[in-house]
Amino acid sequence: METILPALRRLRGRHFLTDLDYSREELEDLLTLAVNLKTLWKKRPLTPFLPGHHLAMIFEAASTRTRVSFENGFAELGGNALYLRPGEIHLPGRESIADTARTLSQYNAAIEIRSKSNETVNELAANSSVPVINGMDHDRHPCQSMSDAFTILEYAGSLPGVTFAYVGDAAHPCNSLSTTLAKLGLNVRIGNAAGYEIAPELAKKAAALADENGGSFLLTNDPLEAIAGADFIYTDCWWWTGQEDEYSDRVAAFKAFQVNAELWSHTKPGAKFMHCLPAMRGEEVTDEIADSAASIIFTQAQNRMHFQKALMLALIGIDALPADPDLQAIGKALLA
Ligand code: CP
């Protein structure tokens, strides 16, 4: 725990909008803290390091995992989370993003936001005096990609040299996974359908990060090329709310990318299946794979909470130690 202290002090007060804002060392320190918090959680779920703190959670779009993992995780840290939906606050419409940020900063230790717009998230952060955490926006999902890095670390034991494959649509998790995992030294293989690839500048960035950090990066339209030799195979939905009109085109384009028994027969023995969820079973993945022994999708869901607890603890920081002797010892290590 002691080895991560200088970085944790540096992270206090920072926003978490994209993994690209964080160095490899900082991402690794957050993962170490998540590992420690999960180990502690198995013995005692309640670790009230942040009593009396409040977290504002703005959700412009639906969520199961992000909402519940942030809300329950913050409660386990001793704080109180507020779930704020459009129609219940003045955003959007009757109050500017900037004034919303300035106001929420008066009562909260941090603000988490899920928005359909990167600009909304960025503007909120630019005007907030407390850390803003991106709970997914138009094309970024850094809490997901870092939680998934944590899950891969749990199963693989270390990250450098692990081969990760993504097959399907280039949406939020795919985008963030490309850069997060490349920065952490993995071999990243992205299989996107033709016409649905990740943006060229993002692919270029991921390739450069892989090069700098000892990994590799491949972008291909061939799902079998993507999964060849991979230790972890990941997929996500083929279509999103607002893309209903594209449904037929998308299902046709991604048909060969379905993670089913036939595709799985081409994977490396012992490979694990990952999905950020929600899954559209029967589309991007079949039940036989989602429910197989290779599937680690619900561990991924649980690890959202552990990683986000680490993130909130690091960004908000600790002012006072709990009375409990075990927590005192861990807290002292964090604060030293
Ligand atoms: N993976 C994920 O972000 O799930 P939710 O949309 O349920 O939050």
CSV table of C-alpha atoms and ligand atoms in Angstrom, one decimal:
chain,number,residue,atom,x,y,z
A,1,MET,CA,0.0,0.0,0.0
A,2,GLU,CA,2.8,2.4,0.9
A,3,THR,CA,4.3,2.3,-2.5
A,4,ILE,CA,1.2,4.0,-4.1
A,5,LEU,CA,1.0,6.9,-1.6
A,6,PRO,CA,2.8,9.7,-3.6
A,7,ALA,CA,0.6,9.0,-6.7
A,8,LEU,CA,-2.5,9.0,-4.6
A,9,ARG,CA,-1.6,12.4,-3.2
A,10,ARG,CA,-1.1,13.6,-6.7
A,11,LEU,CA,-4.5,12.4,-7.8
A,12,ARG,CA,-6.4,14.2,-5.1
A,13,GLY,CA,-8.7,16.9,-6.6
A,14,ARG,CA,-8.2,15.6,-10.2
A,15,HIS,CA,-11.1,15.0,-12.6
A,16,PHE,CA,-11.4,11.5,-14.3
A,17,LEU,CA,-12.9,12.2,-17.7
A,18,THR,CA,-10.7,10.0,-19.8
A,19,ASP,CA,-7.9,7.5,-19.2
A,20,LEU,CA,-5.8,9.6,-21.6
A,21,ASP,CA,-5.4,12.3,-18.9
A,22,TYR,CA,-3.6,9.8,-16.6
A,23,SER,CA,-0.1,8.4,-16.9
A,24,ARG,CA,0.5,4.6,-16.9
A,25,GLU,CA,1.9,4.9,-13.4
A,26,GLU,CA,-1.2,6.7,-12.2
A,27,LEU,CA,-3.5,4.1,-13.8
A,28,GLU,CA,-1.4,1.3,-12.2
A,29,ASP,CA,-1.6,2.9,-8.8
A,30,LEU,CA,-5.4,3.1,-9.1
A,31,LEU,CA,-5.5,-0.6,-9.9
A,32,THR,CA,-3.3,-1.4,-6.9
A,33,LEU,CA,-5.7,0.6,-4.7
A,34,ALA,CA,-8.7,-1.3,-6.2
A,35,VAL,CA,-6.9,-4.6,-5.5
A,36,ASN,CA,-6.3,-3.6,-1.9
A,37,LEU,CA,-9.9,-2.4,-1.4
A,38,LYS,CA,-11.4,-5.6,-2.9
A,39,THR,CA,-9.2,-7.7,-0.6
A,40,LEU,CA,-10.4,-5.7,2.4
A,41,TRP,CA,-14.0,-5.8,1.1
A,42,LYS,CA,-14.0,-9.6,1.3
A,43,LYS,CA,-13.4,-9.4,5.0
A,44,ARG,CA,-15.5,-6.3,5.7
A,45,PRO,CA,-17.6,-4.6,3.1
A,46,LEU,CA,-17.9,-1.4,5.0
A,47,THR,CA,-14.8,0.7,4.9
A,48,PRO,CA,-16.0,4.2,6.0
A,49,PHE,CA,-13.0,6.3,4.9
A,50,LEU,CA,-15.3,9.1,3.6
A,51,PRO,CA,-17.9,9.7,6.3
A,52,GLY,CA,-19.9,12.9,5.8
A,53,HIS,CA,-19.1,13.3,2.2
A,54,HIS,CA,-21.7,13.5,-0.6
A,55,LEU,CA,-21.5,12.4,-4.2
A,56,ALA,CA,-23.8,13.9,-6.8
A,57,MET,CA,-24.6,11.5,-9.6
A,58,ILE,CA,-26.1,13.0,-12.8
A,59,PHE,CA,-27.6,10.4,-15.2
A,60,GLU,CA,-28.9,11.8,-18.5
A,61,ALA,CA,-29.2,8.2,-19.7
A,62,ALA,CA,-30.3,4.9,-18.1
A,63,SER,CA,-27.9,2.8,-16.1
A,64,THR,CA,-27.9,-0.3,-14.0
A,65,ARG,CA,-24.2,-1.0,-13.2
A,66,THR,CA,-22.8,2.5,-13.2
A,67,ARG,CA,-25.5,3.9,-10.9
A,68,VAL,CA,-25.6,1.0,-8.5
A,69,SER,CA,-21.9,0.5,-8.3
A,70,PHE,CA,-21.2,4.2,-7.6
A,71,GLU,CA,-24.1,4.5,-5.2
A,72,ASN,CA,-23.4,1.4,-3.2
A,73,GLY,CA,-19.6,1.8,-3.4
A,74,PHE,CA,-19.9,5.3,-2.0
A,75,ALA,CA,-22.2,4.1,0.8
A,76,GLU,CA,-19.6,1.4,1.7
A,77,LEU,CA,-17.0,4.2,1.9
A,78,GLY,CA,-19.3,5.9,4.5
A,79,GLY,CA,-20.6,8.6,2.2
A,80,ASN,CA,-24.0,9.5,0.7
A,81,ALA,CA,-24.8,9.5,-3.0
A,82,LEU,CA,-27.6,11.5,-4.7
A,83,TYR,CA,-29.1,10.1,-7.9
A,84,LEU,CA,-30.1,13.1,-10.1
A,85,ARG,CA,-32.1,12.6,-13.3
A,86,PRO,CA,-33.2,15.2,-15.9
A,87,GLY,CA,-36.6,16.6,-14.9
A,88,GLU,CA,-35.5,16.4,-11.2
A,89,ILE,CA,-32.7,19.0,-11.6
A,90,HIS,CA,-32.7,22.1,-13.9
A,91,LEU,CA,-30.1,20.6,-16.2
A,92,PRO,CA,-30.6,20.6,-19.1
A,93,GLY,CA,-32.6,23.6,-20.0
A,94,ARG,CA,-33.3,26.0,-17.1
A,95,GLU,CA,-29.8,26.2,-15.7
A,96,SER,CA,-26.4,26.3,-17.5
A,97,ILE,CA,-23.9,23.4,-17.1
A,98,ALA,CA,-21.5,25.9,-15.6
A,99,ASP,CA,-23.9,27.1,-12.9
A,100,THR,CA,-24.9,23.5,-12.2
A,101,ALA,CA,-21.2,22.6,-11.7
A,102,ARG,CA,-20.6,25.6,-9.4
A,103,THR,CA,-23.7,24.8,-7.4
A,104,LEU,CA,-23.1,21.1,-7.0
A,105,SER,CA,-19.5,21.9,-5.9
A,106,GLN,CA,-20.9,23.6,-2.8
A,107,TYR,CA,-22.4,20.5,-1.3
A,108,ASN,CA,-20.5,17.5,-2.8
A,109,ALA,CA,-17.1,16.0,-2.6
A,110,ALA,CA,-17.3,14.8,-6.2
A,111,ILE,CA,-19.7,14.7,-9.1
A,112,GLU,CA,-20.3,11.7,-11.3
A,113,ILE,CA,-22.0,12.2,-14.7
A,114,ARG,CA,-23.4,10.0,-17.5
A,115,SER,CA,-24.1,12.2,-20.4
A,116,LYS,CA,-24.7,11.7,-24.2
A,117,SER,CA,-22.3,14.6,-24.8
A,118,ASN,CA,-18.6,14.8,-24.2
A,119,GLU,CA,-18.9,18.6,-24.2
A,120,THR,CA,-21.4,18.5,-21.3
A,121,VAL,CA,-19.0,16.3,-19.2
A,122,ASN,CA,-16.0,18.5,-20.2
A,123,GLU,CA,-17.9,21.8,-19.4
A,124,LEU,CA,-19.1,20.4,-16.1
A,125,ALA,CA,-15.5,19.6,-15.1
A,126,ALA,CA,-14.2,22.9,-16.3
A,127,ASN,CA,-16.6,24.7,-13.9
A,128,SER,CA,-16.5,22.3,-10.9
A,129,SER,CA,-14.2,22.9,-7.9
A,130,VAL,CA,-14.6,19.2,-7.0
A,131,PRO,CA,-13.6,16.1,-9.0
A,132,VAL,CA,-15.8,15.2,-11.9
A,133,ILE,CA,-16.0,11.5,-12.9
A,134,ASN,CA,-17.1,10.5,-16.4
A,135,GLY,CA,-19.7,7.7,-16.0
A,136,MET,CA,-19.9,7.3,-19.8
A,137,ASP,CA,-20.5,10.0,-22.4
A,138,HIS,CA,-20.9,10.0,-26.2
A,139,ASP,CA,-17.8,7.9,-26.9
A,140,ARG,CA,-15.8,7.4,-23.7
A,141,HIS,CA,-16.3,5.0,-20.8
A,142,PRO,CA,-13.1,5.1,-18.7
A,143,CYS,CA,-14.6,3.7,-15.5
A,144,GLN,CA,-15.5,0.6,-17.5
A,145,SER,CA,-12.1,0.2,-19.2
A,146,MET,CA,-10.2,0.6,-15.9
A,147,SER,CA,-12.6,-1.8,-14.1
A,148,ASP,CA,-12.0,-4.2,-16.9
A,149,ALA,CA,-8.2,-3.8,-16.6
A,150,PHE,CA,-8.7,-4.7,-13.0
A,151,THR,CA,-10.6,-7.8,-13.9
A,152,ILE,CA,-8.0,-8.9,-16.4
A,153,LEU,CA,-5.3,-8.3,-13.7
A,154,GLU,CA,-7.2,-10.5,-11.3
A,155,TYR,CA,-7.4,-13.4,-13.8
A,156,ALA,CA,-4.0,-13.0,-15.5
A,157,GLY,CA,-1.9,-12.0,-12.5
A,158,SER,CA,-0.2,-9.1,-14.4
A,159,LEU,CA,-1.1,-7.0,-17.4
A,160,PRO,CA,1.9,-6.5,-19.6
A,161,GLY,CA,2.0,-9.1,-22.4
A,162,VAL,CA,-1.6,-10.2,-22.0
A,163,THR,CA,-3.5,-10.4,-25.3
A,164,PHE,CA,-6.9,-8.8,-25.3
A,165,ALA,CA,-9.3,-9.0,-28.2
A,166,TYR,CA,-12.5,-7.0,-28.8
A,167,VAL,CA,-15.0,-8.0,-31.5
A,168,GLY,CA,-18.0,-5.9,-32.5
A,169,ASP,CA,-19.0,-2.3,-32.6
A,170,ALA,CA,-16.6,0.6,-31.9
A,171,ALA,CA,-18.6,2.2,-29.1
A,172,HIS,CA,-17.7,3.6,-25.7
A,173,PRO,CA,-16.0,0.6,-24.0
A,174,CYS,CA,-14.2,-0.4,-27.2
A,175,ASN,CA,-12.8,3.2,-27.5
A,176,SER,CA,-11.6,3.5,-23.9
A,177,LEU,CA,-10.4,-0.1,-23.7
A,178,SER,CA,-8.2,0.5,-26.8
A,179,THR,CA,-6.2,3.3,-25.1
A,180,THR,CA,-6.4,2.1,-21.5
A,181,LEU,CA,-5.1,-1.4,-22.2
A,182,ALA,CA,-2.5,-0.2,-24.8
A,183,LYS,CA,-1.1,2.2,-22.1
A,184,LEU,CA,-1.0,-0.7,-19.6
A,185,GLY,CA,1.2,-2.7,-21.9
A,186,LEU,CA,-1.3,-5.3,-23.3
A,187,ASN,CA,-1.4,-6.6,-26.8
A,188,VAL,CA,-4.7,-5.1,-28.0
A,189,ARG,CA,-6.5,-6.6,-31.0
A,190,ILE,CA,-9.7,-4.8,-32.1
A,191,GLY,CA,-12.0,-6.5,-34.6
A,192,ASN,CA,-14.7,-4.0,-35.9
A,193,ALA,CA,-17.0,-4.6,-38.8
A,194,ALA,CA,-16.2,-2.6,-41.9
A,195,GLY,CA,-17.6,0.8,-41.7
A,196,TYR,CA,-17.9,0.6,-37.9
A,197,GLU,CA,-14.3,0.9,-36.9
A,198,ILE,CA,-12.9,3.1,-34.1
A,199,ALA,CA,-12.0,6.6,-35.3
A,200,PRO,CA,-8.6,6.7,-37.2
A,201,GLU,CA,-7.1,9.2,-34.7
A,202,LEU,CA,-8.0,7.0,-31.8
A,203,ALA,CA,-6.5,3.9,-33.5
A,204,LYS,CA,-3.4,5.9,-34.1
A,205,LYS,CA,-3.3,7.0,-30.5
A,206,ALA,CA,-3.8,3.4,-29.2
A,207,ALA,CA,-1.0,2.1,-31.6
A,208,ALA,CA,1.3,4.8,-30.3
A,209,LEU,CA,0.5,4.0,-26.7
A,210,ALA,CA,1.1,0.3,-27.3
A,211,ASP,CA,4.4,1.1,-28.9
A,212,GLU,CA,5.5,3.3,-26.0
A,213,ASN,CA,4.4,0.8,-23.4
A,214,GLY,CA,5.7,-2.5,-24.8
A,215,GLY,CA,2.5,-3.9,-26.2
A,216,SER,CA,1.0,-4.0,-29.6
A,217,PHE,CA,-2.2,-2.8,-31.4
A,218,LEU,CA,-4.1,-4.4,-34.3
A,219,LEU,CA,-7.3,-3.1,-36.0
A,220,THR,CA,-8.9,-5.5,-38.3
A,221,ASN,CA,-12.3,-6.3,-39.9
A,222,ASP,CA,-11.7,-10.0,-39.5
A,223,PRO,CA,-13.1,-11.3,-36.1
A,224,LEU,CA,-11.0,-14.5,-36.4
A,225,GLU,CA,-7.8,-12.5,-36.9
A,226,ALA,CA,-8.8,-10.4,-33.8
A,227,ILE,CA,-9.3,-13.4,-31.5
A,228,ALA,CA,-6.4,-15.5,-32.6
A,229,GLY,CA,-4.2,-16.3,-29.6
A,230,ALA,CA,-6.2,-13.9,-27.3
A,231,ASP,CA,-6.4,-14.5,-23.5
A,232,PHE,CA,-9.5,-12.4,-23.2
A,233,ILE,CA,-12.3,-12.0,-25.8
A,234,TYR,CA,-14.7,-9.0,-25.3
A,235,THR,CA,-17.8,-7.9,-27.0
A,236,ASP,CA,-20.6,-5.3,-26.6
A,237,CYS,CA,-23.9,-4.4,-28.0
A,238,TRP,CA,-24.2,-3.9,-31.8
A,239,TRP,CA,-26.7,-1.0,-31.5
A,240,TRP,CA,-27.6,1.7,-29.0
A,241,THR,CA,-30.6,3.8,-28.0
A,242,GLY,CA,-31.2,6.2,-30.9
A,243,GLN,CA,-29.9,3.8,-33.5
A,244,GLU,CA,-33.1,1.8,-33.8
A,245,ASP,CA,-33.4,2.8,-37.5
A,246,GLU,CA,-30.0,1.3,-38.2
A,247,TYR,CA,-30.9,-2.0,-36.5
A,248,SER,CA,-31.1,-4.2,-39.7
A,249,ASP,CA,-27.9,-2.8,-41.2
A,250,ARG,CA,-26.0,-3.2,-38.0
A,251,VAL,CA,-27.2,-6.8,-37.4
A,252,ALA,CA,-26.1,-7.7,-40.9
A,253,ALA,CA,-22.8,-6.0,-40.6
A,254,PHE,CA,-21.9,-7.6,-37.2
A,255,LYS,CA,-23.3,-11.1,-37.9
A,256,ALA,CA,-19.8,-12.7,-38.3
A,257,PHE,CA,-18.8,-11.0,-35.0
A,258,GLN,CA,-21.3,-12.8,-32.8
A,259,VAL,CA,-19.5,-14.6,-30.0
A,260,ASN,CA,-21.0,-18.1,-30.3
A,261,ALA,CA,-19.8,-21.7,-30.0
A,262,GLU,CA,-18.5,-21.6,-33.6
A,263,LEU,CA,-16.4,-18.4,-33.0
A,264,TRP,CA,-15.3,-19.7,-29.6
A,265,SER,CA,-13.9,-22.9,-31.2
A,266,HIS,CA,-11.2,-20.7,-32.7
A,267,THR,CA,-10.1,-19.2,-29.4
A,268,LYS,CA,-7.1,-20.1,-27.4
A,269,PRO,CA,-7.8,-22.8,-24.7
A,270,GLY,CA,-8.5,-21.1,-21.4
A,271,ALA,CA,-9.5,-17.8,-22.9
A,272,LYS,CA,-12.1,-15.8,-20.9
A,273,PHE,CA,-15.2,-14.1,-22.2
A,274,MET,CA,-15.9,-10.5,-21.2
A,275,HIS,CA,-18.8,-8.1,-21.8
A,276,CYS,CA,-19.5,-4.8,-20.1
A,277,LEU,CA,-23.2,-5.5,-20.0
A,278,PRO,CA,-26.1,-5.0,-20.7
A,279,ALA,CA,-25.9,-7.9,-23.2
A,280,MET,CA,-28.4,-8.3,-26.0
A,281,ARG,CA,-28.3,-12.1,-25.8
A,282,GLY,CA,-28.8,-13.7,-29.2
A,283,GLU,CA,-27.2,-10.8,-30.9
A,284,GLU,CA,-23.6,-10.0,-30.0
A,285,VAL,CA,-23.3,-13.1,-27.8
A,286,THR,CA,-25.2,-16.4,-27.3
A,287,ASP,CA,-26.3,-17.8,-24.0
A,288,GLU,CA,-23.9,-20.8,-24.3
A,289,ILE,CA,-21.0,-18.4,-24.2
A,290,ALA,CA,-22.3,-15.8,-21.8
A,291,ASP,CA,-23.2,-18.5,-19.3
A,292,SER,CA,-20.2,-20.7,-19.9
A,293,ALA,CA,-17.4,-21.4,-17.5
A,294,ALA,CA,-15.2,-19.1,-19.6
A,295,SER,CA,-17.5,-16.1,-18.9
A,296,ILE,CA,-16.4,-13.6,-16.3
A,297,ILE,CA,-19.0,-11.0,-17.1
A,298,PHE,CA,-20.5,-10.7,-13.6
A,299,THR,CA,-17.0,-10.4,-12.0
A,300,GLN,CA,-16.6,-7.5,-14.4
A,301,ALA,CA,-19.9,-6.0,-13.1
A,302,GLN,CA,-18.7,-6.4,-9.4
A,303,ASN,CA,-15.3,-4.9,-10.2
A,304,ARG,CA,-16.9,-1.7,-11.4
A,305,MET,CA,-17.7,-1.0,-7.7
A,306,HIS,CA,-14.2,-1.9,-6.4
A,307,PHE,CA,-12.4,0.2,-9.0
A,308,GLN,CA,-14.7,3.2,-8.6
A,309,LYS,CA,-14.3,3.0,-4.8
A,310,ALA,CA,-10.5,3.3,-5.4
A,311,LEU,CA,-11.1,6.2,-7.8
A,312,MET,CA,-13.3,8.1,-5.4
A,313,LEU,CA,-11.0,7.5,-2.5
A,314,ALA,CA,-8.0,8.8,-4.5
A,315,LEU,CA,-9.8,11.8,-6.0
A,316,ILE,CA,-11.6,12.9,-2.9
A,317,GLY,CA,-8.9,11.9,-0.4
A,318,ILE,CA,-9.1,11.3,3.3
A,319,ASP,CA,-9.3,14.0,6.0
A,320,ALA,CA,-10.1,12.0,9.0
A,321,LEU,CA,-9.4,8.4,9.9
A,322,PRO,CA,-12.2,6.1,11.2
A,323,ALA,CA,-11.8,4.9,14.8
A,324,ASP,CA,-11.6,1.2,13.8
A,325,PRO,CA,-8.0,0.0,14.4
A,326,ASP,CA,-7.8,-2.0,11.0
A,327,LEU,CA,-9.1,1.0,9.1
A,328,GLN,CA,-6.7,3.3,11.0
A,329,ALA,CA,-3.8,1.2,9.8
A,330,ILE,CA,-4.9,1.2,6.2
A,331,GLY,CA,-5.9,4.8,6.4
A,332,LYS,CA,-2.6,5.8,7.8
A,333,ALA,CA,-0.9,4.1,4.9
A,334,LEU,CA,-3.0,6.0,2.5
A,335,LEU,CA,-2.4,9.4,4.2
A,336,ALA,CA,1.3,9.0,5.1
B,1,CP,N1,-21.6,-1.2,-18.4
B,1,CP,C1,-22.4,-0.2,-18.0
B,1,CP,O1,-22.0,0.9,-18.0
B,1,CP,O2,-23.6,-0.6,-17.6
B,1,CP,P1,-24.8,0.4,-17.3
B,1,CP,O3,-25.2,1.0,-18.6
B,1,CP,O4,-25.9,-0.5,-16.7
B,1,CP,O5,-24.3,1.4,-16.3
